[in-house]
MMTF fields as JSON, N, C-alpha, C and O atoms, coordinates in Angstrom:
{
  "mmtfVersion": "1.0.0",
  "mmtfProducer": "UNKNOWN",
  "numBonds": 499,
  "numAtoms": 500,
  "numGroups": 125,
  "numChains": 1,
  "numModels": 1,
  "chainsPerModel": [1],
  "groupsPerChain": [125],
  "chainIdList": ["A"],
  "bondAtomList": [4, 2, 8, 6, 12, 10, 16, 14, 20, 18, 24, 22, 28, 26, 32, 30, 36, 34, 40, 38, 44, 42, 48, 46, 52, 50, 56, 54, 60, 58, 64, 62, 68, 66, 72, 70, 76, 74, 80, 78, 84, 82, 88, 86, 92, 90, 96, 94, 100, 98, 104, 102, 108, 106, 112, 110, 116, 114, 120, 118, 124, 122, 128, 126, 132, 130, 136, 134, 140, 138, 144, 142, 148, 146, 152, 150, 156, 154, 160, 158, 164, 162, 168, 166, 172, 170, 176, 174, 180, 178, 184, 182, 188, 186, 192, 190, 196, 194, 200, 198, 204, 202, 208, 206, 212, 210, 216, 214, 220, 218, 224, 222, 228, 226, 232, 230, 236, 234, 240, 238, 244, 242, 248, 246, 252, 250, 256, 254, 260, 258, 264, 262, 268, 266, 272, 270, 276, 274, 280, 278, 284, 282, 288, 286, 292, 290, 296, 294, 300, 298, 304, 302, 308, 306, 312, 310, 316, 314, 320, 318, 324, 322, 328, 326, 332, 330, 336, 334, 340, 338, 344, 342, 348, 346, 352, 350, 356, 354, 360, 358, 364, 362, 368, 366, 372, 370, 376, 374, 380, 378, 384, 382, 388, 386, 392, 390, 396, 394, 400, 398, 404, 402, 408, 406, 412, 410, 416, 414, 420, 418, 424, 422, 428, 426, 432, 430, 436, 434, 440, 438, 444, 442, 448, 446, 452, 450, 456, 454, 460, 458, 464, 462, 468, 466, 472, 470, 476, 474, 480, 478, 484, 482, 488, 486, 492, 490, 496, 494],
  "bondOrderList": [1, 1, 1, 1, 1, 1, 1, 1, 1, 1, 1, 1, 1, 1, 1, 1, 1, 1, 1, 1, 1, 1, 1, 1, 1, 1, 1, 1, 1, 1, 1, 1, 1, 1, 1, 1, 1, 1, 1, 1, 1, 1, 1, 1, 1, 1, 1, 1, 1, 1, 1, 1, 1, 1, 1, 1, 1, 1, 1, 1, 1, 1, 1, 1, 1, 1, 1, 1, 1, 1, 1, 1, 1, 1, 1, 1, 1, 1, 1, 1, 1, 1, 1, 1, 1, 1, 1, 1, 1, 1, 1, 1, 1, 1, 1, 1, 1, 1, 1, 1, 1, 1, 1, 1, 1, 1, 1, 1, 1, 1, 1, 1, 1, 1, 1, 1, 1, 1, 1, 1, 1, 1, 1, 1],
  "groupList": [{"groupName": "MET", "atomNameList": ["N", "CA", "C", "O"], "elementList": ["N", "C", "C", "O"], "formalChargeList": [0, 0, 0, 0], "bondAtomList": [1, 0, 2, 1, 3, 2], "bondOrderList": [1, 1, 2], "singleLetterCode": "M", "chemCompType": "L-PEPTIDE LINKING"}, {"groupName": "PRO", "atomNameList": ["N", "CA", "C", "O"], "elementList": ["N", "C", "C", "O"], "formalChargeList": [0, 0, 0, 0], "bondAtomList": [1, 0, 2, 1, 3, 2], "bondOrderList": [1, 1, 2], "singleLetterCode": "P", "chemCompType": "L-PEPTIDE LINKING"}, {"groupName": "ARG", "atomNameList": ["N", "CA", "C", "O"], "elementList": ["N", "C", "C", "O"], "formalChargeList": [0, 0, 0, 0], "bondAtomList": [1, 0, 2, 1, 3, 2], "bondOrderList": [1, 1, 2], "singleLetterCode": "R", "chemCompType": "L-PEPTIDE LINKING"}, {"groupName": "ALA", "atomNameList": ["N", "CA", "C", "O"], "elementList": ["N", "C", "C", "O"], "formalChargeList": [0, 0, 0, 0], "bondAtomList": [1, 0, 2, 1, 3, 2], "bondOrderList": [1, 1, 2], "singleLetterCode": "A", "chemCompType": "L-PEPTIDE LINKING"}, {"groupName": "LYS", "atomNameList": ["N", "CA", "C", "O"], "elementList": ["N", "C", "C", "O"], "formalChargeList": [0, 0, 0, 0], "bondAtomList": [1, 0, 2, 1, 3, 2], "bondOrderList": [1, 1, 2], "singleLetterCode": "K", "chemCompType": "L-PEPTIDE LINKING"}, {"groupName": "GLU", "atomNameList": ["N", "CA", "C", "O"], "elementList": ["N", "C", "C", "O"], "formalChargeList": [0, 0, 0, 0], "bondAtomList": [1, 0, 2, 1, 3, 2], "bondOrderList": [1, 1, 2], "singleLetterCode": "E", "chemCompType": "L-PEPTIDE LINKING"}, {"groupName": "ILE", "atomNameList": ["N", "CA", "C", "O"], "elementList": ["N", "C", "C", "O"], "formalChargeList": [0, 0, 0, 0], "bondAtomList": [1, 0, 2, 1, 3, 2], "bondOrderList": [1, 1, 2], "singleLetterCode": "I", "chemCompType": "L-PEPTIDE LINKING"}, {"groupName": "SER", "atomNameList": ["N", "CA", "C", "O"], "elementList": ["N", "C", "C", "O"], "formalChargeList": [0, 0, 0, 0], "bondAtomList": [1, 0, 2, 1, 3, 2], "bondOrderList": [1, 1, 2], "singleLetterCode": "S", "chemCompType": "L-PEPTIDE LINKING"}, {"groupName": "THR", "atomNameList": ["N", "CA", "C", "O"], "elementList": ["N", "C", "C", "O"], "formalChargeList": [0, 0, 0, 0], "bondAtomList": [1, 0, 2, 1, 3, 2], "bondOrderList": [1, 1, 2], "singleLetterCode": "T", "chemCompType": "L-PEPTIDE LINKING"}, {"groupName": "ASP", "atomNameList": ["N", "CA", "C", "O"], "elementList": ["N", "C", "C", "O"], "formalChargeList": [0, 0, 0, 0], "bondAtomList": [1, 0, 2, 1, 3, 2], "bondOrderList": [1, 1, 2], "singleLetterCode": "D", "chemCompType": "L-PEPTIDE LINKING"}, {"groupName": "GLN", "atomNameList": ["N", "CA", "C", "O"], "elementList": ["N", "C", "C", "O"], "formalChargeList": [0, 0, 0, 0], "bondAtomList": [1, 0, 2, 1, 3, 2], "bondOrderList": [1, 1, 2], "singleLetterCode": "Q", "chemCompType": "L-PEPTIDE LINKING"}, {"groupName": "ASN", "atomNameList": ["N", "CA", "C", "O"], "elementList": ["N", "C", "C", "O"], "formalChargeList": [0, 0, 0, 0], "bondAtomList": [1, 0, 2, 1, 3, 2], "bondOrderList": [1, 1, 2], "singleLetterCode": "N", "chemCompType": "L-PEPTIDE LINKING"}, {"groupName": "TYR", "atomNameList": ["N", "CA", "C", "O"], "elementList": ["N", "C", "C", "O"], "formalChargeList": [0, 0, 0, 0], "bondAtomList": [1, 0, 2, 1, 3, 2], "bondOrderList": [1, 1, 2], "singleLetterCode": "Y", "chemCompType": "L-PEPTIDE LINKING"}, {"groupName": "LEU", "atomNameList": ["N", "CA", "C", "O"], "elementList": ["N", "C", "C", "O"], "formalChargeList": [0, 0, 0, 0], "bondAtomList": [1, 0, 2, 1, 3, 2], "bondOrderList": [1, 1, 2], "singleLetterCode": "L", "chemCompType": "L-PEPTIDE LINKING"}, {"groupName": "HIS", "atomNameList": ["N", "CA", "C", "O"], "elementList": ["N", "C", "C", "O"], "formalChargeList": [0, 0, 0, 0], "bondAtomList": [1, 0, 2, 1, 3, 2], "bondOrderList": [1, 1, 2], "singleLetterCode": "H", "chemCompType": "L-PEPTIDE LINKING"}, {"groupName": "PHE", "atomNameList": ["N", "CA", "C", "O"], "elementList": ["N", "C", "C", "O"], "formalChargeList": [0, 0, 0, 0], "bondAtomList": [1, 0, 2, 1, 3, 2], "bondOrderList": [1, 1, 2], "singleLetterCode": "F", "chemCompType": "L-PEPTIDE LINKING"}, {"groupName": "VAL", "atomNameList": ["N", "CA", "C", "O"], "elementList": ["N", "C", "C", "O"], "formalChargeList": [0, 0, 0, 0], "bondAtomList": [1, 0, 2, 1, 3, 2], "bondOrderList": [1, 1, 2], "singleLetterCode": "V", "chemCompType": "L-PEPTIDE LINKING"}, {"groupName": "GLY", "atomNameList": ["N", "CA", "C", "O"], "elementList": ["N", "C", "C", "O"], "formalChargeList": [0, 0, 0, 0], "bondAtomList": [1, 0, 2, 1, 3, 2], "bondOrderList": [1, 1, 2], "singleLetterCode": "G", "chemCompType": "PEPTIDE LINKING"}, {"groupName": "CYS", "atomNameList": ["N", "CA", "C", "O"], "elementList": ["N", "C", "C", "O"], "formalChargeList": [0, 0, 0, 0], "bondAtomList": [1, 0, 2, 1, 3, 2], "bondOrderList": [1, 1, 2], "singleLetterCode": "C", "chemCompType": "L-PEPTIDE LINKING"}],
  "groupTypeList": [0, 1, 2, 3, 4, 5, 6, 6, 7, 2, 5, 4, 8, 7, 2, 9, 0, 3, 10, 11, 12, 3, 9, 11, 6, 10, 13, 14, 5, 9, 15, 3, 13, 3, 16, 13, 4, 4, 14, 7, 6, 1, 9, 10, 4, 5, 17, 17, 12, 6, 13, 6, 11, 6, 11, 8, 3, 8, 18, 8, 7, 9, 4, 13, 5, 4, 6, 10, 2, 15, 18, 4, 10, 12, 1, 4, 14, 4, 2, 16, 12, 15, 1, 18, 9, 0, 8, 9, 9, 6, 9, 18, 15, 5, 8, 16, 4, 7, 15, 16, 1, 17, 13, 9, 13, 12, 9, 2, 8, 4, 14, 7, 13, 5, 5, 8, 6, 10, 13, 15, 7, 10, 7, 3, 3],
  "groupIdList": [1, 2, 3, 4, 5, 6, 7, 8, 9, 10, 11, 12, 13, 14, 15, 16, 17, 18, 19, 20, 21, 22, 23, 24, 25, 26, 27, 28, 29, 30, 31, 32, 33, 34, 35, 36, 37, 38, 39, 40, 41, 42, 43, 44, 45, 46, 47, 48, 49, 50, 51, 52, 53, 54, 55, 56, 57, 58, 59, 60, 61, 62, 63, 64, 65, 66, 67, 68, 69, 70, 71, 72, 73, 74, 75, 76, 77, 78, 79, 80, 81, 82, 83, 84, 85, 86, 87, 88, 89, 90, 91, 92, 93, 94, 95, 96, 97, 98, 99, 100, 101, 102, 103, 104, 105, 106, 107, 108, 109, 110, 111, 112, 113, 114, 115, 116, 117, 118, 119, 120, 121, 122, 123, 124, 125],
  "secStructList": [7, 6, 6, 7, 1, 7, 3, 3, 3, 1, 1, 2, 2, 2, 2, 2, 2, 2, 6, 6, 6, 7, 1, 7, 3, 3, 3, 7, 7, 7, 2, 2, 2, 2, 2, 2, 2, 2, 6, 7, 7, 6, 6, 7, 7, 7, 7, 1, 3, 3, 3, 3, 7, 7, 7, 6, 6, 6, 7, 7, 2, 2, 2, 2, 2, 2, 2, 2, 2, 2, 2, 2, 6, 1, 6, 6, 1, 3, 3, 3, 3, 7, 7, 1, 1, 6, 6, 6, 4, 4, 4, 4, 2, 2, 2, 2, 2, 2, 2, 1, 6, 6, 7, 3, 3, 7, 7, 4, 4, 4, 1, 7, 2, 2, 2, 2, 2, 2, 2, 2, 2, 2, 7, 7, 7],
  "xCoordList": [71.259, 72.65, 73.58, 74.736, 73.14, 74.082, 74.701, 75.809, 74.015, 74.547, 75.287, 75.805, 75.347, 76.01, 77.514, 78.123, 78.103, 79.546, 80.249, 81.402, 79.555, 80.137, 79.01, 77.934, 79.257, 78.264, 78.925, 80.033, 78.24, 78.716, 77.701, 76.509, 78.174, 77.264, 77.649, 78.789, 76.652, 76.907, 77.288, 77.814, 77.038, 77.375, 77.76, 77.523, 78.352, 78.97, 77.971, 78.292, 76.789, 75.812, 75.448, 75.405, 75.187, 74.863, 76.047, 75.876, 77.252, 78.443, 78.601, 78.879, 78.423, 78.56, 77.533, 77.851, 76.311, 75.275, 75.611, 75.437, 76.09, 76.42, 77.577, 77.656, 78.476, 79.615, 79.171, 79.937, 77.957, 77.424, 77.1, 76.945, 76.997, 76.563, 77.627, 77.56, 78.593, 79.58, 80.923, 80.999, 81.982, 83.327, 83.791, 84.547, 83.345, 83.826, 82.917, 82.038, 83.137, 82.309, 83.12, 84.283, 82.51, 83.156, 82.299, 81.073, 82.943, 82.242, 82.525, 83.68, 81.479, 81.598, 80.877, 79.699, 81.57, 80.956, 79.761, 79.824, 78.701, 77.499, 77.847, 78.461, 77.455, 77.778, 77.233, 77.797, 76.168, 75.558, 76.478, 76.423, 77.311, 78.206, 79.169, 79.413, 79.709, 80.633, 79.91, 80.468, 78.686, 77.907, 77.619, 77.76, 77.215, 76.927, 78.172, 78.101, 79.32, 80.564, 80.948, 81.361, 80.809, 81.195, 80.34, 80.845, 79.062, 78.142, 77.805, 76.871, 78.55, 78.236, 78.484, 79.348, 77.701, 77.794, 78.501, 78.0, 79.657, 80.375, 79.555, 78.86, 79.655, 78.977, 77.48, 76.908, 76.852, 75.416, 74.636, 75.094, 73.481, 72.641, 71.585, 71.11, 71.235, 70.205, 68.864, 68.526, 68.108, 66.77, 65.782, 66.074, 64.649, 63.637, 62.699, 61.482, 63.25, 62.4, 63.064, 64.272, 62.237, 62.716, 62.215, 61.169, 62.963, 62.6, 62.023, 62.514, 60.987, 60.304, 60.178, 59.911, 60.373, 60.199, 59.775, 60.183, 58.958, 58.579, 58.104, 57.68, 58.17, 57.686, 56.545, 56.25, 55.913, 54.727, 55.046, 54.185, 56.238, 56.6, 56.713, 56.549, 56.99, 57.186, 56.139, 56.251, 55.139, 54.13, 53.084, 51.987, 53.452, 52.562, 52.186, 52.826, 51.151, 50.726, 51.839, 52.002, 52.603, 53.726, 54.764, 55.236, 55.116, 56.106, 55.559, 56.296, 54.273, 53.671, 53.646, 53.817, 53.435, 53.493, 54.914, 55.097, 55.923, 57.319, 57.604, 58.329, 57.037, 57.204, 56.555, 57.109, 55.381, 54.719, 55.602, 55.759, 56.179, 57.053, 58.284, 58.722, 58.831, 59.973, 59.606, 60.381, 58.439, 58.004, 57.824, 58.047, 57.428, 57.237, 58.556, 58.557, 59.67, 60.982, 61.328, 62.23, 60.616, 60.855, 59.524, 59.066, 58.906, 57.549, 57.423, 56.348, 58.486, 58.403, 58.927, 58.939, 59.358, 59.932, 58.851, 57.893, 59.033, 58.181, 58.481, 59.635, 57.46, 57.632, 57.547, 56.57, 58.563, 58.635, 58.755, 59.668, 57.828, 57.879, 58.705, 58.385, 59.776, 60.67, 60.555, 61.169, 59.781, 59.688, 60.936, 61.2, 61.694, 62.898, 62.515, 63.142, 61.496, 61.016, 59.667, 58.676, 59.627, 58.399, 57.299, 56.169, 57.607, 56.564, 56.077, 55.07, 56.756, 56.35, 56.126, 55.022, 57.145, 57.057, 55.957, 55.334, 55.724, 54.72, 53.338, 52.503, 53.092, 51.792, 51.516, 50.361, 52.525, 52.363, 52.114, 51.784, 52.265, 52.187, 50.877, 50.899, 49.741, 48.446, 48.262, 47.697, 48.734, 48.638, 49.467, 48.99, 50.7, 51.571, 50.983, 51.038, 50.426, 49.842, 48.684, 48.454, 47.958, 46.864, 47.403, 46.691, 48.647, 49.293, 50.102, 50.322, 50.54, 51.4, 50.746, 50.996, 49.918, 49.252, 50.267, 51.326, 49.921, 50.789, 51.969, 52.877, 51.97, 53.075, 53.051, 52.013, 54.199, 54.339, 55.094, 55.924, 54.8, 55.453, 56.553, 56.327, 57.74, 58.842, 58.936, 59.302, 58.613, 58.684, 60.027, 60.198, 60.974, 62.332, 62.401, 63.384, 61.369, 61.373, 61.164, 61.379, 60.746, 60.511, 61.616, 61.5, 62.685, 63.793, 65.111, 65.234, 66.078, 67.41, 68.128, 67.72, 69.191, 69.999, 70.573, 70.606, 71.024, 71.589, 70.555, 70.878, 69.305, 68.245, 67.969, 67.755, 67.976, 67.711, 68.855, 68.614, 70.083, 71.234, 71.163, 71.444, 70.79, 70.662, 69.564, 69.717, 68.465, 67.388, 67.927, 67.668, 68.674, 69.226, 70.27, 70.263, 71.157, 72.262, 71.819, 72.526, 70.674, 70.214, 69.079, 68.593, 68.653, 67.551, 68.028, 69.189, 67.127, 67.46, 67.545, 68.318, 66.765, 66.766, 66.067, 65.958],
  "yCoordList": [125.699, 126.057, 125.274, 125.063, 124.834, 124.141, 122.887, 122.508, 122.233, 121.008, 121.263, 120.323, 122.494, 122.813, 122.613, 122.995, 122.013, 121.82, 123.053, 123.319, 123.799, 125.001, 125.985, 125.589, 127.256, 128.298, 129.381, 129.826, 129.795, 130.891, 132.019, 131.818, 133.201, 134.346, 135.404, 135.47, 136.245, 137.293, 138.612, 139.492, 138.775, 140.044, 139.822, 138.749, 140.834, 140.722, 140.382, 139.58, 140.96, 140.708, 139.232, 138.65, 138.621, 137.192, 136.351, 135.356, 136.755, 136.017, 136.056, 135.034, 137.243, 137.377, 136.518, 135.906, 136.472, 135.652, 134.163, 133.394, 133.768, 132.367, 131.891, 130.704, 132.788, 132.399, 131.885, 131.204, 132.201, 131.66, 130.177, 129.491, 129.679, 128.308, 127.398, 126.182, 127.948, 127.109, 127.823, 129.048, 127.029, 127.589, 127.873, 128.816, 127.069, 127.174, 128.113, 127.661, 129.405, 130.419, 131.096, 131.443, 131.282, 132.012, 133.215, 133.123, 134.33, 135.55, 135.84, 135.965, 135.945, 136.34, 137.661, 137.771, 138.661, 139.977, 139.856, 139.17, 140.516, 140.521, 141.043, 142.102, 140.3, 140.697, 142.079, 142.772, 142.48, 143.776, 144.935, 145.987, 144.764, 145.852, 146.225, 147.406, 145.228, 145.507, 146.203, 147.1, 145.8, 146.432, 147.881, 148.766, 148.134, 149.502, 150.378, 151.534, 149.825, 150.599, 150.939, 152.061, 149.964, 150.169, 151.241, 152.03, 151.272, 152.187, 153.412, 154.146, 153.639, 154.785, 156.091, 156.192, 157.064, 158.377, 159.309, 159.528, 159.866, 160.749, 161.998, 162.55, 162.422, 163.638, 163.632, 164.663, 162.48, 162.416, 163.024, 163.031, 163.519, 164.129, 163.132, 162.306, 163.234, 162.369, 162.732, 163.908, 161.708, 161.932, 162.163, 161.872, 162.671, 162.95, 161.785, 161.967, 160.578, 159.4, 158.368, 158.398, 157.457, 156.329, 155.045, 155.036, 153.971, 152.673, 151.775, 151.748, 151.048, 150.153, 148.789, 148.685, 147.729, 146.364, 145.467, 145.665, 144.488, 143.432, 142.259, 142.452, 141.045, 139.892, 139.211, 139.558, 138.251, 137.622, 136.897, 136.817, 136.379, 135.656, 136.58, 136.133, 137.855, 138.789, 139.898, 140.811, 139.837, 140.9, 140.74, 140.229, 141.189, 141.118, 142.533, 143.502, 142.645, 143.981, 144.67, 145.887, 143.906, 144.48, 145.088, 146.202, 144.367, 144.856, 146.05, 146.987, 146.014, 147.133, 148.391, 149.498, 148.228, 149.375, 149.935, 151.148, 149.057, 149.516, 150.311, 151.305, 149.871, 150.608, 151.981, 152.973, 152.044, 153.338, 154.271, 155.445, 153.749, 154.571, 155.035, 156.177, 154.151, 154.496, 155.651, 156.595, 155.578, 156.624, 157.963, 159.012, 157.941, 159.19, 159.927, 161.135, 159.217, 159.853, 160.66, 161.497, 160.406, 161.072, 161.61, 161.176, 162.542, 162.975, 163.653, 163.625, 164.251, 164.974, 164.156, 164.632, 162.933, 162.1, 161.254, 160.81, 161.05, 160.146, 158.725, 158.395, 157.892, 156.5, 155.577, 155.611, 154.765, 153.882, 152.44, 152.1, 151.596, 150.17, 149.479, 149.548, 148.809, 148.119, 146.621, 146.112, 145.893, 144.443, 143.755, 143.804, 143.12, 142.406, 141.164, 140.845, 140.47, 139.256, 139.58, 139.764, 139.649, 140.052, 138.996, 139.255, 137.807, 136.792, 136.694, 136.033, 137.328, 137.248, 138.632, 138.943, 139.447, 140.772, 141.628, 142.442, 141.436, 142.235, 142.025, 142.929, 140.837, 140.532, 141.362, 141.481, 141.93, 142.726, 144.202, 144.959, 144.614, 146.043, 146.678, 147.709, 146.087, 146.681, 146.728, 147.687, 145.704, 145.693, 146.821, 147.561, 146.954, 148.02, 149.381, 150.313, 149.495, 150.769, 151.19, 152.384, 150.225, 150.577, 151.152, 151.878, 150.835, 151.373, 152.633, 153.466, 152.767, 153.881, 154.596, 154.238, 155.594, 156.31, 156.952, 157.419, 156.962, 157.59, 156.738, 157.229, 155.477, 154.579, 154.285, 153.921, 154.443, 154.136, 152.828, 152.467, 152.126, 150.858, 151.088, 151.735, 150.559, 150.595, 149.206, 148.248, 149.094, 147.817, 147.749, 148.321, 147.05, 147.017, 146.337, 146.504, 145.568, 144.925, 145.942, 145.635, 147.151, 148.202, 149.257, 150.286, 148.992, 149.947, 149.242, 148.033, 149.993, 149.429, 149.204, 149.733, 148.421, 148.191, 149.507, 149.749, 150.354, 151.647, 152.505, 153.168, 152.495, 153.271, 152.742, 153.512, 151.427, 150.821, 151.098, 151.377, 151.026, 151.351, 152.805, 153.123, 153.678, 155.092, 155.285, 156.089, 154.552, 154.628, 154.299, 155.027, 153.205, 152.802, 153.789, 154.162, 154.205, 155.047, 156.45, 157.134, 156.885, 158.228, 158.254, 159.329, 157.097, 157.09, 157.652, 157.493, 158.298, 158.856, 157.746, 157.842, 156.713, 155.576, 154.394, 153.338],
  "zCoordList": [128.644, 128.499, 129.425, 129.058, 130.602, 131.487, 130.872, 131.253, 129.929, 129.335, 128.026, 127.424, 127.582, 126.314, 126.436, 127.435, 125.414, 125.395, 124.855, 125.194, 124.018, 123.433, 123.141, 122.691, 123.394, 123.143, 122.306, 122.607, 121.262, 120.423, 120.543, 120.311, 120.904, 121.021, 120.004, 119.543, 119.661, 118.668, 119.308, 118.627, 120.594, 121.228, 122.684, 123.239, 123.296, 124.613, 125.719, 126.595, 125.705, 126.764, 126.829, 127.913, 125.677, 125.642, 126.097, 126.802, 125.69, 126.107, 127.621, 128.249, 128.207, 129.657, 130.389, 131.409, 129.879, 130.503, 130.369, 131.315, 129.197, 128.948, 129.815, 130.13, 130.207, 131.036, 132.404, 133.086, 132.803, 134.055, 133.936, 134.946, 132.701, 132.483, 131.887, 132.068, 131.191, 130.513, 130.462, 130.548, 130.32, 130.27, 128.843, 128.61, 127.902, 126.529, 125.725, 124.991, 125.872, 125.224, 124.124, 124.33, 122.963, 121.876, 121.531, 121.481, 121.296, 120.91, 119.444, 119.038, 118.668, 117.272, 117.119, 117.458, 116.615, 116.442, 115.502, 114.483, 115.852, 115.032, 113.638, 113.501, 112.612, 111.241, 110.901, 110.055, 111.535, 111.223, 111.59, 110.953, 112.593, 112.996, 111.876, 111.626, 111.21, 110.104, 108.958, 108.325, 108.69, 107.619, 107.975, 107.131, 109.22, 109.649, 109.586, 109.169, 110.002, 109.956, 108.517, 108.224, 107.63, 106.235, 105.568, 104.769, 105.888, 105.216, 106.059, 105.737, 107.127, 107.985, 107.236, 106.366, 107.609, 106.976, 107.949, 109.053, 107.571, 108.494, 108.825, 107.972, 110.067, 110.522, 110.234, 109.879, 110.388, 110.132, 111.292, 112.434, 110.984, 111.999, 112.445, 111.666, 113.708, 114.259, 113.635, 113.496, 113.262, 112.722, 113.85, 115.01, 113.52, 114.534, 114.725, 114.764, 114.847, 115.011, 115.919, 116.154, 116.418, 117.22, 116.57, 115.921, 116.746, 116.183, 117.266, 118.394, 116.911, 117.846, 117.193, 115.995, 117.997, 117.504, 118.652, 119.796, 118.335, 119.276, 118.427, 117.287, 118.969, 118.209, 118.959, 120.103, 118.316, 118.906, 120.213, 121.089, 120.362, 121.591, 122.796, 123.931, 122.568, 123.684, 123.73, 124.547, 122.882, 122.785, 123.897, 123.673, 125.091, 126.249, 126.676, 126.269, 127.495, 127.936, 128.723, 128.626, 129.5, 130.252, 129.306, 129.535, 128.259, 127.288, 126.506, 126.199, 126.186, 125.462, 126.323, 125.812, 127.613, 128.526, 128.6, 128.71, 128.54, 128.525, 127.249, 127.281, 126.141, 124.885, 125.005, 124.531, 125.636, 125.851, 126.677, 126.338, 127.76, 128.607, 127.828, 127.968, 127.016, 126.17, 125.234, 125.08, 124.617, 123.684, 124.386, 123.781, 125.643, 126.388, 126.603, 126.84, 126.523, 126.646, 125.392, 125.418, 124.308, 123.024, 122.487, 121.43, 123.199, 122.844, 121.478, 120.879, 120.981, 119.706, 118.53, 117.395, 118.801, 117.746, 117.067, 117.699, 115.789, 115.026, 115.501, 115.775, 115.599, 116.041, 114.827, 114.078, 114.643, 113.482, 113.961, 114.714, 113.518, 113.842, 112.768, 111.582, 113.199, 112.276, 112.522, 113.46, 111.702, 111.876, 111.324, 110.123, 112.204, 111.755, 110.968, 109.958, 111.424, 110.771, 110.137, 110.844, 108.831, 108.141, 108.229, 107.814, 108.764, 108.922, 110.362, 110.616, 111.307, 112.712, 113.312, 113.759, 113.325, 113.954, 113.336, 114.017, 112.042, 111.342, 111.955, 111.927, 112.506, 113.108, 114.351, 114.759, 114.953, 116.175, 115.89, 116.803, 114.65, 114.332, 114.789, 115.462, 114.44, 114.8, 116.314, 116.84, 117.016, 118.479, 119.07, 119.931, 118.615, 119.121, 118.767, 119.57, 117.574, 117.134, 118.046, 118.24, 118.604, 119.517, 120.832, 121.525, 121.176, 122.374, 122.067, 122.946, 120.817, 120.411, 119.222, 118.071, 119.495, 118.403, 117.448, 117.867, 116.173, 115.179, 114.756, 114.086, 115.132, 114.784, 113.288, 112.736, 112.636, 111.21, 111.043, 111.877, 109.963, 109.652, 108.623, 107.6, 108.893, 107.932, 107.319, 108.0, 106.055, 105.348, 104.636, 103.56, 105.24, 104.698, 103.338, 102.617, 102.973, 101.655, 100.539, 99.366, 100.902, 99.907, 99.905, 99.24, 100.653, 100.757, 100.478, 100.676, 100.024, 99.775, 101.109, 102.143, 101.068, 102.263, 102.766, 103.973, 101.856, 102.254, 102.975, 103.961, 102.486, 103.14, 104.545, 105.481, 104.675, 105.979, 106.945, 108.119, 106.475, 107.323, 107.765, 108.92, 106.854, 107.203, 108.253, 109.171, 108.118, 109.108, 110.499, 111.457, 110.606, 111.901, 112.406, 113.579, 111.529, 111.982, 112.374, 113.114, 111.894, 112.218, 113.238, 113.588, 113.716, 114.689, 116.028, 116.406, 116.722, 118.035, 119.077, 120.029, 118.9, 119.841, 119.212, 119.835]
}
């Protein structure tokens, strides 16, 4: 990043980090936020589940232990693995499942966009 002439970030945290390296920073709101706002359900209730994701580049024992600790904060919630990238994240499912018993897989290719948005908007964490 120090040699970049221009940096475009999708969210505020990345923009703030990039400002340490360059002056010409542009923030573009993540496209998903507009989709979530458009399809939000008024007065929706929180579901009894949490969403989990990790990819092959970050699937280390340290990160898996952090996921375990995260799950302990929601002991009565169903655990749902949501692979964002069906060609990469999906490969981590069995590994994560060995650390998180009872983990279910959400295959977004078998659900509508509205169902997936509802899954995100109603998750406890």
